[in-house]
Amino acid sequence: MGWINFEGYVVITLFFWLASVGSLFLRSTNKSIQKYLPSLLALGGILSLSLFIIVLWTKIDRPPMRTLGETRLWYSLLLPAIGLVSFARWKYKWLLAYSLFMGGLFIVINYLNPETHDKSLMPALQSVWFIPHVIVYMFAYALLAASSLVALKAIYQNYCNKDWQALPSLADNFVYLGFSFLTMGLLFGALWAKEAWGHYWTWDPKETWAFITWTAYLIYIHHRYKHLKRNEQAMWILLIAFALLLVCWFGVNYLPTAQNSVHTYSN
Amino acid sequence: MTKRSTWQTPWSYREGWIVVGGLAILGIVWQAFLPSLKAQIPRWPGNLILGLLFISILLGIHFFSKKSAFHKWLSSVPAAVTSAAFYCGLAILMGIIPQHQQSPSLIINLTGLNQLTNSWLFVLANVYFLSSLGLATLKRLIPFKLKNTGYVLNHLGLWIALTAAALGSSDLQRLSMNCQEGQPEWRATNQTGQVIELPIAIELLNFSIDEYPPKLTLIDNKTGKVVTEGKKNQYFSVAEAPFQLLSYKVEVEKLLGEAGLIGNRFERVNEIGSPPAAQLKVTHTKTRETANSWVSSGSFRQQPYAFKISSEHSIVMLPPEPQKYQSAIRILTRDGQQLETTLEVNKPFKLGGWKLYQLSYDTEMGKWSTLSVIELVRDPWIPAVYLGIFMLLAGTLFLFRDGTKKRKEQL
Ligand code: HEM
C-alpha cells in the first residue's frame, strides 16, 4: 500500500509551498533572496513530492497512473512544475502562487480521499504505450489548466476594469504547448488501442470526450490565429474548453454513457 | 466596423452557422423520413472511387474557382471554426446519449442520435469538416512553401487520417472466434452476429493465465460489504503480509496456490477448480488475543471460505486477478500449412492481411478455461490512417516550436 507515509510527504510538500507563496510577497532588502527564494522553496516541495511518487512507484511495482487518485498525484506535481518554469521565464508571481495553491489542493484532496492503490495492473494496460500516453496527457492537462487560470484572471481583471492585455498571449503559450501534448496523447492512445483492442478508434465514451476536448482547443487556436484582437471572446472559449476537459477527466464516469466504456479502470 | 448583411460577401461566421443549421436539419429529416437510404460508405472499390471523387472536387474548387466567395469562405477560419464546432457538438451528443442501444425516447431513435456514427447527421458534418480542412490544406500546399511545412503536416495529416478512417470503415472486418482446446475452428462471427467461414482454421493448444497473488479484505458479517471505515486501504495482497486491518494484525502462515477443504483445514490438491487458500494468524493489537484460521477465494467448483474474526467482521479472500493471459494456438491453412504461435493481450499476431488478438476467455472458469476468444481484424486502409497519424505527430513538434516562437516575437 502506497499511502503508508503519505502524511509525511504531504506535510513537507505543503510546508515548502506555503513558504514559497509567503516569500513571494516578502519585502526583503536582499535582492537575491527576493529573486530566488520563492523558486527554491517551490522546488523543494516539488522534489519531496517527486520522491514520494518514486517511492510509491517502486512499492506498488507498477506505474502509479491508473486510478483517479494517482492521476491527481501527477497533476499536483506537474502543475507547480509548470508554474515554476513559467515563473522563471515570465515572472508572474500570481501564476506561481496559483499553481502552488492548485497543486496543494490536489494533494489535500488525495490525503482526505485516498483510494485503493493495489498492485494489480490489468493485462490491457501492460503496454509500452501506457507510460508515454499518460505522462503526455498529464502534461497537457496541467498546461491547459494553467491556461485557464490565466483566462480566469484575465476575465476577472477585465471585470474590475484593470489592465489585462498581456495575459492572453501568456494563455496562448500554454495552449500551444498543451495542445501539442494533447494531440500526442490522443494519437498515442489510438496507436495503443490498435494493439490492445484491435481498433484505433471506437467512439468509446472516454475517447469521445477526449475528442470533444481536443476540438474545443482546436477552435481556440484558430480563433486566435484569425482574431488576435478579440481577446475577451478568446478567454471565454478557453474557459468552456477547460470545462469540457474536466468532464473528460472526471465526469465521464458519471454520464449515462459510462457503462459502455472500456476505459474506466477504478472500481 | 460596417454592418454586413447575411450572404453578402465575404462570408463569415453567420453563414457558417447557417450552413451548420441547414446541414443539421437536412441530416435529421433525411434520417427520419428516408430511413431506407442508409448512411453507408460503399465497400471497395466504391469507397476508393468516392474518395477520388471527393479529392477531384476539392482540387477543382481549388484551381478553378479561386476567386469565388464560396471557396474563400470554405477555406477560411470561420468555416473551420463552425465545422469543428458542429463536429464537436455531435460528439457531445454522442458522449451523453448511450450509443448502439435503443433509447427510451422515440425522437432519439428516429433521428439516429443513438447511433450517431451511422447517421446522416454525422456524414454531413464530416463532409463539411473535411471539405473545409481539405481546401484550407490545399491553400498552402499548392504552391508549397517550406515555411508551411508544419501547417501542411498538421492539416494534411489530419485530413488523410480522418478521410481514410471514414472511407475504410466499410472494409474493416472484426470477427471473433470461440476456440475450444483441441478443436480446430474456422468459423467466426462478425459484429452483426453473422457466421463467417474463414480460409484458415485455428486450434487452441493451451490457454493459460498468470495470476496476481490473491487479495484479502474485511467484510461486515451482516451486510456482506467491504468495510471501509477508518481505513485508507481496504485490500491487501497476501504478498504484503503482515499488515494491519482495523485493530487486527494479520499474518499469513501458509499459502496454498491450489487447495481443497479437508475437514476444517485446507490441503494442497491438484484438481481442476481448486482455488488458492491461506492460513492466517490474526492478533488483536490491544488485547493481544490471537486466532488462527483459513480463508479461500473459492472457485466455480468450491465455496469461498471466510475467517470470522469477530461478531461483526470476517476476513475474506478475493479471487485472484489475471496478470497475463495467453493462448498457444496452431493455425492451419487450406493448403495444409501449419503455424504455431502464442497470442497475448497487447501482443497481436500478423497473418496475411489479418491481425489476431487475444480477446477474452471463459471468466467463470478463470484459469481453468478451455475456451479462448480470439479476434481477427482486417483493416486494409490502416496504412493510410497511420500515414496521417504520423504526419500529425510530426506536426505537433512544429506546433511545439512555432507556437511559442511566434508569440515571443509579439511580446
Ligand atoms: C491537428 C489539427 C490542427 C492544427 C494543429 C492546426 C493548427 C493551425 C495553425 C497553427 C494555424 C496557423 C497557421 C500559421 O500560423 O501559419 C492554422 C491555420 C488554419 N487552420 Fe488549422 N489546425 C488544425 C486543424 C484544422 C482544421 C480541422 C481546419 C478546418 C476544418 C483548419 C483550418 C485552418 C485554417 C482555415 C487556417 C487559416 C489558414 C490561412 O488562413 O492561411 N485547421 N491551423
XYZ file of C-alpha atoms and ligand atoms in Angstrom:
721
model
C 0.000 0.000 0.000
C 1.425 3.277 -1.178
C -0.019 5.804 1.163
C 1.701 4.414 4.232
C 3.772 7.519 4.881
C 1.968 9.867 2.558
C 1.208 12.113 5.526
C 4.871 12.934 5.997
C 5.379 13.918 2.385
C 2.158 15.933 2.434
C 3.345 17.978 5.392
C 6.792 18.629 3.937
C 5.496 19.500 0.481
C 2.762 21.788 1.738
C 5.196 23.467 4.077
C 7.590 24.250 1.230
C 4.844 25.557 -0.990
C 3.272 27.695 1.695
C 6.671 29.161 2.475
C 7.225 29.782 -1.213
C 3.960 31.685 -1.568
C 4.793 33.615 1.587
C 8.220 34.560 0.325
C 6.729 35.758 -2.959
C 5.176 38.625 -1.102
C 8.058 39.150 1.280
C 9.656 42.561 1.111
C 13.309 41.925 1.622
C 16.183 44.279 1.203
C 18.326 41.437 -0.034
C 17.612 41.397 -3.766
C 18.856 37.897 -4.454
C 16.720 36.424 -1.672
C 13.684 38.066 -3.161
C 14.652 36.737 -6.564
C 15.466 33.120 -5.817
C 13.859 32.158 -2.534
C 10.310 31.530 -3.856
C 11.652 29.346 -6.653
C 13.908 27.384 -4.347
C 11.133 26.734 -1.872
C 8.709 25.701 -4.598
C 11.368 23.384 -5.969
C 11.821 21.853 -2.523
C 8.147 20.899 -2.436
C 8.271 19.535 -5.956
C 11.273 17.388 -5.095
C 9.672 15.999 -1.973
C 6.545 15.072 -3.911
C 8.623 13.530 -6.699
C 10.392 11.445 -4.110
C 7.063 10.221 -2.853
C 5.967 9.250 -6.351
C 9.195 7.347 -6.886
C 8.775 5.513 -3.589
C 5.169 4.739 -4.410
C 6.092 3.505 -7.870
C 8.710 1.106 -6.574
C 6.452 -0.031 -3.783
C 3.427 -0.900 -5.866
C 5.661 -2.180 -8.614
C 3.718 -0.591 -11.434
C 3.419 2.970 -12.718
C 1.075 4.907 -10.398
C -1.081 6.159 -13.254
C -4.213 4.146 -13.100
C -6.729 5.431 -10.619
C -8.127 8.927 -10.371
C -6.186 9.437 -7.152
C -2.952 8.530 -8.834
C -3.511 10.856 -11.758
C -4.329 13.606 -9.272
C -0.961 12.972 -7.725
C 0.777 13.637 -11.035
C -1.326 16.678 -11.525
C -0.283 18.088 -8.177
C 3.321 17.576 -9.250
C 3.144 18.882 -12.819
C 1.049 21.968 -12.175
C 3.522 23.511 -9.727
C 6.377 22.411 -12.003
C 4.847 24.321 -14.891
C 4.117 27.253 -12.594
C 7.754 27.295 -11.514
C 9.128 27.147 -15.052
C 6.859 29.922 -16.238
C 7.712 31.981 -13.167
C 11.369 31.651 -14.059
C 10.559 32.640 -17.628
C 7.869 35.317 -17.292
C 7.987 36.419 -13.633
C 4.284 36.248 -12.966
C 4.043 35.966 -9.187
C 0.344 35.260 -9.147
C 0.796 32.368 -11.551
C 3.293 30.626 -9.314
C 1.060 31.262 -6.309
C -1.991 29.897 -8.114
C -0.283 26.805 -9.407
C 1.152 26.023 -5.974
C -2.269 26.535 -4.496
C -3.871 24.195 -7.021
C -1.129 21.615 -6.574
C -1.589 21.835 -2.801
C -5.340 21.494 -3.158
C -4.950 18.280 -5.132
C -2.617 16.872 -2.518
C -5.091 17.676 0.227
C -7.903 16.048 -1.746
C -5.773 12.940 -2.124
C -4.964 12.965 1.547
C -8.599 13.190 2.584
C -9.797 10.791 -0.063
C -7.246 8.120 -0.620
C -8.345 5.374 -2.933
C -7.237 1.841 -3.145
C -3.844 1.579 -4.639
C -3.489 -2.043 -5.392
C -0.667 -3.662 -7.187
C -2.511 -5.335 -9.976
C -2.481 -3.908 -13.432
C -4.904 -5.479 -15.836
C -3.360 -7.047 -18.929
C -4.667 -4.431 -21.382
C -2.713 -1.749 -19.513
C 0.564 -3.632 -19.723
C 1.919 -1.944 -22.784
C 4.865 0.202 -23.822
C 2.329 2.888 -24.721
C 0.952 3.154 -21.210
C 3.535 5.461 -19.651
C 4.059 7.841 -22.598
C 0.323 8.089 -23.142
C -0.458 9.000 -19.556
C 2.520 11.281 -18.947
C 1.856 13.240 -22.109
C -1.798 13.592 -21.164
C -0.965 14.752 -17.655
C 1.343 17.382 -19.077
C -1.327 18.507 -21.481
C -3.922 18.750 -18.742
C -1.606 20.646 -16.446
C -0.655 23.139 -19.164
C -4.239 23.612 -20.249
C -5.269 24.092 -16.628
C -2.613 26.772 -16.365
C -4.041 28.448 -19.447
C -7.495 28.520 -17.936
C -6.121 30.052 -14.751
C -4.760 32.807 -16.932
C -8.126 33.153 -18.631
C -9.898 33.389 -15.284
C -7.503 36.046 -14.151
C -7.983 37.957 -17.401
C -11.755 37.857 -17.127
C -11.569 38.989 -13.509
C -9.223 41.877 -14.304
C -11.492 42.886 -17.132
C -14.445 42.819 -14.778
C -12.579 45.091 -12.364
C -11.579 47.386 -15.228
C -7.924 46.635 -14.697
C -5.392 46.184 -17.437
C -5.154 42.586 -18.681
C -3.811 42.944 -22.196
C -0.635 40.949 -21.545
C -2.494 37.899 -20.283
C -3.985 36.401 -23.471
C -0.592 35.890 -25.046
C 0.539 34.065 -21.926
C -2.533 31.871 -22.232
C -1.582 31.199 -25.837
C 1.836 29.944 -24.801
C 0.255 27.397 -22.505
C -2.369 26.395 -25.044
C 0.086 25.821 -27.891
C 2.290 23.643 -25.697
C -0.694 21.968 -24.070
C -2.404 21.303 -27.359
C 0.624 19.649 -28.890
C 0.837 17.363 -25.866
C -2.900 16.770 -26.080
C -2.622 15.761 -29.726
C 0.260 13.428 -28.928
C -1.712 11.857 -26.114
C -4.698 11.298 -28.355
C -2.592 9.737 -31.097
C -0.548 7.549 -28.728
C -3.864 6.390 -27.363
C -5.072 5.484 -30.844
C -1.892 3.562 -31.668
C -2.111 1.717 -28.365
C -5.798 0.898 -28.795
C -4.971 -0.758 -32.089
C -2.514 -3.074 -30.333
C -4.708 -3.793 -27.340
C -8.260 -3.818 -28.672
C -7.905 -4.306 -32.387
C -9.087 -0.888 -33.497
C -7.622 2.575 -33.138
C -10.859 4.447 -32.582
C -14.223 3.150 -31.432
C -16.004 6.274 -30.130
C -15.943 4.825 -26.667
C -17.221 7.473 -24.169
C -13.739 8.335 -22.918
C -12.451 8.622 -26.468
C -15.456 10.702 -27.434
C -14.831 13.167 -24.631
C -11.129 13.303 -25.412
C -12.081 14.216 -28.959
C -14.522 16.882 -27.752
C -11.818 18.461 -25.610
C -9.401 18.367 -28.496
C -11.789 20.119 -30.908
C -12.541 22.788 -28.320
C -8.870 23.758 -28.093
C -8.591 23.467 -31.855
C -11.294 26.096 -32.122
C -9.414 28.319 -29.693
C -6.187 28.118 -31.710
C -7.918 29.015 -34.947
C -9.918 31.768 -33.358
C -6.705 33.265 -32.017
C -4.965 32.970 -35.349
C -7.665 34.891 -37.156
C -8.870 37.298 -34.499
C -5.912 38.177 -32.315
C -7.740 41.280 -31.096
C -10.915 39.596 -29.860
C -9.343 38.814 -26.511
C -12.446 38.603 -24.420
C -14.140 36.094 -26.693
C -10.961 34.036 -26.704
C -10.782 33.889 -22.923
C -14.344 32.608 -22.765
C -13.624 29.916 -25.348
C -10.740 28.860 -23.150
C -12.959 28.511 -20.091
C -15.543 26.454 -21.988
C -12.787 24.256 -23.374
C -11.495 23.632 -19.875
C -14.975 22.772 -18.630
C -15.152 20.122 -21.361
C -11.711 18.888 -20.351
C -12.926 18.472 -16.791
C -15.880 16.409 -17.991
C -13.475 14.201 -19.908
C -11.256 13.792 -16.914
C -13.694 13.368 -14.009
C -17.142 13.424 -15.451
C -17.158 10.521 -17.874
C -17.768 8.001 -15.088
C -20.965 9.789 -14.120
C -22.520 10.138 -17.558
C -25.258 7.790 -18.779
C -22.843 6.510 -21.417
C -20.266 5.366 -18.861
C -21.368 1.774 -18.560
C -20.174 1.193 -22.115
C -16.657 2.440 -21.517
C -13.636 0.187 -21.592
C -11.610 2.980 -20.056
C -12.958 3.190 -16.526
C -10.465 1.234 -14.533
C -11.014 2.299 -10.986
C -13.670 0.338 -9.166
C -16.950 48.090 -38.384
C -19.611 48.377 -41.015
C -22.588 46.040 -40.833
C -22.676 43.371 -43.468
C -25.924 41.657 -44.340
C -26.164 37.879 -44.445
C -24.855 36.202 -47.651
C -23.205 39.453 -48.668
C -19.564 38.630 -49.361
C -17.161 37.994 -47.773
C -18.964 35.265 -45.909
C -18.074 34.641 -42.313
C -19.408 33.097 -39.122
C -23.051 33.896 -39.705
C -23.076 31.949 -42.950
C -21.076 29.219 -41.240
C -23.709 28.792 -38.543
C -26.483 28.868 -41.114
C -24.741 26.083 -43.036
C -24.407 24.099 -39.813
C -28.097 24.597 -39.052
C -29.094 23.688 -42.587
C -26.993 20.521 -42.566
C -28.362 19.545 -39.162
C -31.954 19.879 -40.347
C -31.185 18.084 -43.590
C -29.481 15.250 -41.728
C -32.324 14.784 -39.265
C -35.049 14.954 -41.899
C -33.176 12.538 -44.144
C -32.663 10.101 -41.313
C -36.250 10.268 -40.114
C -38.111 10.266 -43.422
C -35.871 8.265 -45.720
C -34.691 5.516 -43.375
C -34.217 3.135 -46.300
C -31.471 5.363 -47.711
C -28.901 4.322 -45.120
C -25.829 6.379 -44.440
C -23.295 3.814 -45.512
C -19.909 4.096 -47.173
C -19.681 1.652 -50.103
C -17.199 -1.209 -49.939
C -14.041 -1.498 -52.009
C -13.684 -0.237 -54.693
C -16.699 2.025 -54.215
C -15.050 3.802 -51.298
C -11.895 4.406 -53.329
C -13.972 5.929 -56.145
C -15.834 8.065 -53.638
C -12.527 9.233 -52.189
C -11.073 10.093 -55.591
C -14.257 11.933 -56.474
C -14.013 13.952 -53.261
C -10.369 14.809 -53.930
C -11.209 15.840 -57.506
C -13.978 18.120 -56.336
C -11.682 19.756 -53.798
C -8.917 20.165 -56.393
C -11.468 21.502 -58.870
C -12.664 24.119 -56.406
C -9.083 24.954 -55.512
C -7.901 25.501 -59.086
C -10.978 26.690 -60.941
C -12.885 28.851 -58.520
C -10.041 30.532 -56.782
C -11.701 33.869 -56.543
C -15.190 32.685 -55.682
C -16.660 33.795 -52.404
C -17.643 30.213 -51.666
C -14.109 28.903 -51.951
C -12.666 31.764 -49.946
C -15.136 31.158 -47.186
C -14.913 27.362 -47.095
C -11.125 27.544 -46.754
C -11.229 30.226 -44.069
C -11.119 30.173 -40.294
C -14.850 30.911 -39.830
C -15.720 27.779 -41.803
C -13.061 25.827 -39.886
C -14.420 27.008 -36.551
C -18.076 26.395 -37.352
C -17.449 22.974 -38.878
C -15.275 21.961 -35.935
C -17.976 23.211 -33.574
C -20.573 21.162 -35.464
C -18.411 18.056 -35.161
C -17.754 18.835 -31.515
C -21.469 19.293 -30.858
C -22.286 15.909 -32.378
C -19.532 14.332 -30.317
C -21.077 15.841 -27.182
C -24.413 14.260 -28.079
C -22.562 11.002 -28.629
C -20.855 11.408 -25.283
C -24.155 11.853 -23.450
C -26.623 9.594 -25.258
C -25.747 5.916 -24.899
C -24.846 4.613 -28.333
C -25.815 1.435 -30.151
C -28.779 0.652 -27.971
C -32.454 1.505 -28.125
C -33.253 4.722 -26.373
C -36.456 5.215 -24.352
C -37.026 8.349 -26.399
C -38.742 7.854 -29.745
C -37.209 11.019 -31.151
C -33.702 9.854 -30.411
C -34.281 6.520 -32.122
C -35.936 8.129 -35.107
C -33.220 10.706 -35.737
C -30.431 8.197 -35.245
C -28.901 10.030 -32.274
C -28.412 6.672 -30.549
C -26.110 5.543 -33.348
C -24.649 8.788 -34.458
C -21.673 7.459 -36.352
C -24.050 5.707 -38.728
C -26.374 8.666 -39.150
C -26.738 11.184 -41.950
C -26.110 13.953 -39.479
C -22.639 12.592 -38.873
C -21.948 12.074 -42.568
C -22.901 15.664 -43.395
C -20.841 17.059 -40.515
C -17.896 15.052 -41.776
C -18.325 16.307 -45.326
C -18.431 19.931 -44.183
C -15.445 19.469 -41.866
C -13.309 17.583 -44.386
C -14.167 19.993 -47.216
C -13.146 22.953 -45.121
C -9.996 21.236 -43.893
C -9.176 19.951 -47.402
C -9.441 23.372 -49.022
C -7.537 25.032 -46.163
C -4.793 22.461 -46.711
C -4.658 22.977 -50.472
C -4.402 26.723 -49.958
C -0.920 26.329 -48.528
C 0.033 23.018 -50.114
C -0.122 24.201 -53.730
C 2.150 26.013 -54.296
C 4.249 24.607 -51.475
C 6.495 26.832 -49.392
C 8.979 25.443 -46.926
C 7.767 27.637 -44.088
C 4.383 25.953 -44.349
C 5.767 22.505 -43.509
C 4.251 22.422 -40.039
C 0.936 23.672 -41.315
C 0.814 21.036 -44.060
C 1.828 18.208 -41.721
C -0.960 19.108 -39.300
C -3.715 19.844 -41.743
C -2.948 17.295 -44.451
C -2.160 14.662 -41.818
C -5.492 15.171 -40.116
C -7.319 15.188 -43.435
C -5.674 11.950 -44.560
C -6.261 10.197 -41.231
C -9.928 11.186 -40.995
C -10.758 10.589 -44.657
C -9.035 7.204 -44.722
C -10.709 6.199 -41.464
C -14.137 7.176 -42.796
C -13.752 5.545 -46.206
C -12.061 2.485 -44.782
C -14.739 1.853 -42.176
C -16.745 -0.205 -44.664
C -13.809 -2.507 -45.392
C -12.978 -3.035 -41.742
C -13.685 -6.564 -40.612
C -13.681 -7.539 -36.955
C -14.506 -11.145 -36.328
C -14.481 -13.048 -33.107
C -13.780 -16.732 -32.901
C -14.511 -19.055 -29.983
C -11.722 -21.588 -29.817
C -12.107 -24.673 -27.641
C -8.956 -26.513 -26.615
C -8.158 -29.234 -29.113
C -10.846 -28.390 -31.663
C -9.759 -26.597 -34.839
C -12.218 -23.810 -35.583
C -12.727 -21.998 -38.882
C -15.975 -20.199 -38.231
C -16.108 -16.726 -36.744
C -18.867 -14.207 -36.109
C -18.796 -10.630 -37.307
C -20.106 -7.663 -35.364
C -23.638 -8.080 -36.623
C -23.672 -11.695 -35.480
C -23.297 -13.377 -38.870
C -21.254 -16.552 -39.015
C -18.412 -16.389 -41.492
C -16.222 -19.236 -42.716
C -12.551 -18.425 -42.986
C -9.882 -19.907 -45.265
C -7.827 -20.693 -42.142
C -8.565 -22.702 -39.043
C -7.277 -22.006 -35.548
C -6.715 -24.703 -32.976
C -6.296 -23.737 -29.341
C -3.453 -25.814 -27.939
C -3.388 -24.372 -24.485
C -4.912 -21.450 -22.672
C -3.194 -20.179 -19.539
C -3.425 -17.368 -17.029
C -0.759 -15.956 -14.740
C -2.415 -14.525 -11.678
C -1.553 -11.881 -9.134
C -1.372 -13.067 -5.539
C -4.926 -13.032 -4.136
C -6.081 -10.114 -2.001
C -7.598 -10.117 1.455
C -10.173 -7.735 2.780
C -12.513 -7.230 5.691
C -16.267 -7.540 5.275
C -19.188 -6.768 7.507
C -20.887 -10.011 8.572
C -24.359 -8.532 8.300
C -24.219 -6.693 5.012
C -21.503 -8.695 3.305
C -19.965 -5.409 2.129
C -16.334 -4.429 2.304
C -15.600 -2.417 5.443
C -14.179 0.961 4.553
C -14.456 2.989 7.722
C -11.317 4.455 9.179
C -9.034 2.828 6.689
C -7.250 4.135 3.703
C -6.701 0.814 2.098
C -9.286 -1.914 2.004
C -7.378 -4.562 0.112
C -4.106 -6.215 0.902
C -2.294 -8.683 -1.246
C -1.208 -11.818 0.629
C 2.247 -10.970 -0.630
C 2.215 -7.838 1.535
C 1.581 -9.621 4.823
C 1.880 -8.894 7.684
C -0.453 -5.905 7.577
C -2.940 -4.087 9.721
C -6.724 -4.365 9.203
C -8.645 -2.129 11.660
C -7.316 -3.202 15.048
C -6.043 -6.554 13.864
C -2.622 -7.552 12.742
C -2.839 -10.167 10.021
C -0.085 -12.663 9.290
C -0.067 -15.291 6.590
C 1.221 -18.576 7.984
C 0.698 -20.758 4.983
C -0.264 -20.053 1.390
C -1.502 -22.717 -0.999
C -1.941 -21.963 -4.699
C -4.451 -24.739 -5.297
C -6.174 -26.150 -2.296
C -9.158 -28.207 -1.203
C -11.055 -28.205 2.071
C -10.488 -31.332 4.117
C -12.355 -31.251 7.435
C -11.725 -27.746 8.712
C -8.426 -27.085 7.038
C -7.040 -26.845 3.537
C -4.573 -29.149 1.866
C -2.711 -28.861 -1.391
C -4.626 -30.656 -4.127
C -4.152 -30.955 -7.821
C -7.605 -30.791 -9.269
C -9.305 -28.540 -11.760
C -11.111 -25.758 -9.982
C -9.014 -25.781 -6.795
C -8.828 -22.197 -5.509
C -5.998 -20.641 -3.508
C -6.228 -20.700 0.290
C -4.245 -19.125 3.106
C -3.877 -19.879 6.771
C -3.971 -16.647 8.739
C -2.936 -15.643 12.203
C -4.809 -12.623 13.493
C -3.704 -10.676 16.563
C -5.776 -8.015 18.246
C -3.368 -5.131 18.754
C -4.828 -4.097 22.128
C -5.848 -7.337 23.836
C -3.048 -9.379 22.209
C -5.565 -12.184 21.657
C -4.792 -14.328 18.661
C -6.871 -16.512 16.407
C -5.935 -18.818 13.613
C -7.977 -19.994 10.659
C -8.202 -20.378 6.893
C -9.556 -18.254 4.076
C -10.121 -19.243 0.480
C -11.437 -17.342 -2.519
C -13.497 -20.246 -3.806
C -13.898 -21.027 -7.463
C -16.536 -22.318 -9.833
C -16.097 -25.647 -8.038
C -15.716 -24.643 -4.422
C -17.448 -22.353 -1.964
C -15.435 -19.418 -0.656
C -14.220 -19.833 2.908
C -14.215 -16.857 5.280
C -12.464 -16.251 8.592
C -14.869 -14.809 11.140
C -12.683 -12.718 13.430
C -15.454 -11.130 15.480
C -19.203 -10.941 15.630
C -19.078 -8.046 13.194
C -16.236 -8.760 10.818
C -14.796 -11.513 8.683
C -11.687 -11.672 6.561
C -12.264 -12.939 3.042
C -10.027 -13.702 0.103
C -10.876 -12.270 -3.289
C -10.468 -14.331 -6.434
C -7.001 -13.685 -7.869
C -6.881 -11.187 -10.738
C -5.271 -12.148 -14.017
C -1.879 -10.620 -14.644
C -1.481 -12.082 -18.075
C -3.458 -14.469 -20.197
C -2.341 -16.176 -23.317
C -3.305 -18.759 -25.869
C -0.933 -21.114 -27.573
C -2.511 -21.713 -30.960
C -1.917 -23.623 -34.160
C -3.018 -22.034 -37.406
C -3.934 -24.336 -40.272
C -4.338 -23.132 -43.828
C -6.385 -24.783 -46.600
C -3.296 -25.991 -48.433
C -2.116 -27.880 -45.385
C 0.397 -25.447 -43.916
C 0.738 -25.188 -40.169
C 1.994 -22.467 -37.914
C 2.242 -22.238 -34.146
C 2.293 -19.069 -32.090
C 1.196 -17.545 -28.805
C -1.323 -14.739 -28.501
C -1.339 -12.392 -25.564
C -3.147 -9.163 -24.736
C -1.265 -6.256 -26.329
C 0.736 -8.696 -28.438
C -1.288 -9.439 -31.560
C -0.065 -11.687 -34.335
C 0.052 -10.713 -38.015
C -1.083 -13.157 -40.637
C -1.573 -12.111 -44.231
C -3.842 -9.082 -44.126
C -5.191 -10.124 -40.741
C -4.213 -9.423 -37.170
C -5.092 -11.893 -34.454
C -5.829 -10.666 -30.936
C -6.314 -12.388 -27.627
C -9.759 -11.065 -26.734
C -11.144 -12.984 -23.775
C -11.922 -16.373 -22.227
C -14.447 -18.074 -20.025
C -14.175 -15.804 -16.994
C -16.393 -18.065 -14.908
C -13.801 -20.837 -15.234
C -10.900 -18.417 -14.877
C -7.544 -20.087 -15.261
C -9.175 -23.425 -15.978
C -10.902 -22.023 -19.020
C -10.582 -24.247 -22.076
C -12.146 -21.549 -24.199
C -10.267 -18.645 -25.676
C -11.936 -15.914 -27.683
C -9.724 -14.669 -30.476
C -10.448 -11.589 -32.511
C -9.467 -11.378 -36.166
C -9.169 -7.908 -37.628
C -8.640 -6.888 -41.224
C -8.321 -3.201 -41.957
C -6.808 -2.635 -45.405
C -6.898 1.159 -45.038
C -4.738 1.231 -41.950
C -1.524 2.284 -43.758
C -3.265 5.460 -44.935
C -4.622 6.182 -41.462
C -1.178 5.632 -39.952
C 0.406 7.898 -42.556
C -1.969 10.634 -41.377
C -1.290 9.888 -37.726
C 2.478 10.046 -38.151
C 2.225 13.276 -40.133
C 0.179 14.701 -37.274
C 2.742 13.512 -34.737
C 5.466 15.265 -36.715
C 3.179 18.295 -36.908
C 2.820 18.508 -33.124
C 6.558 19.124 -32.919
C 6.193 22.143 -35.182
C 3.333 23.419 -33.085
C 5.502 22.936 -30.041
C 8.283 25.007 -31.576
C 6.422 27.623 -33.589
C 3.584 28.189 -31.196
C 5.812 29.719 -28.576
C 8.201 31.330 -31.015
C 5.561 33.287 -32.831
C 4.274 34.581 -29.523
C 7.700 35.644 -28.403
C 8.065 37.894 -31.401
C 4.939 39.726 -30.418
C 5.824 40.215 -26.786
C -4.174 18.958 -35.882
C -5.057 19.872 -36.066
C -4.748 21.298 -36.412
C -3.715 22.076 -36.024
C -2.567 21.700 -35.095
C -3.876 23.349 -36.657
C -3.033 24.403 -36.494
C -3.116 25.583 -37.177
C -2.236 26.680 -37.026
C -1.037 26.699 -36.059
C -2.629 27.655 -37.864
C -1.961 28.978 -38.043
C -1.113 28.882 -39.262
C 0.087 29.745 -39.189
O 0.472 30.187 -38.118
O 0.705 29.934 -40.262
C -3.789 27.190 -38.564
C -4.472 27.895 -39.537
C -5.618 27.435 -40.147
N -6.232 26.212 -39.932
Fe -5.631 24.795 -38.713
N -5.007 23.325 -37.412
C -5.572 22.091 -37.283
C -6.752 21.660 -37.842
C -7.537 22.410 -38.696
C -8.829 22.029 -39.171
C -9.547 20.740 -38.753
C -9.256 23.005 -40.008
C -10.542 23.081 -40.779
C -11.625 22.425 -40.582
C -8.232 24.013 -40.043
C -8.275 25.167 -40.798
C -7.368 26.178 -40.731
C -7.460 27.402 -41.468
C -8.561 27.754 -42.449
C -6.362 28.172 -41.112
C -6.002 29.555 -41.656
C -5.124 29.365 -42.835
C -4.938 30.623 -43.583
O -5.795 31.500 -43.498
O -3.924 30.705 -44.290
N -7.195 23.635 -39.227
N -4.072 25.914 -38.115
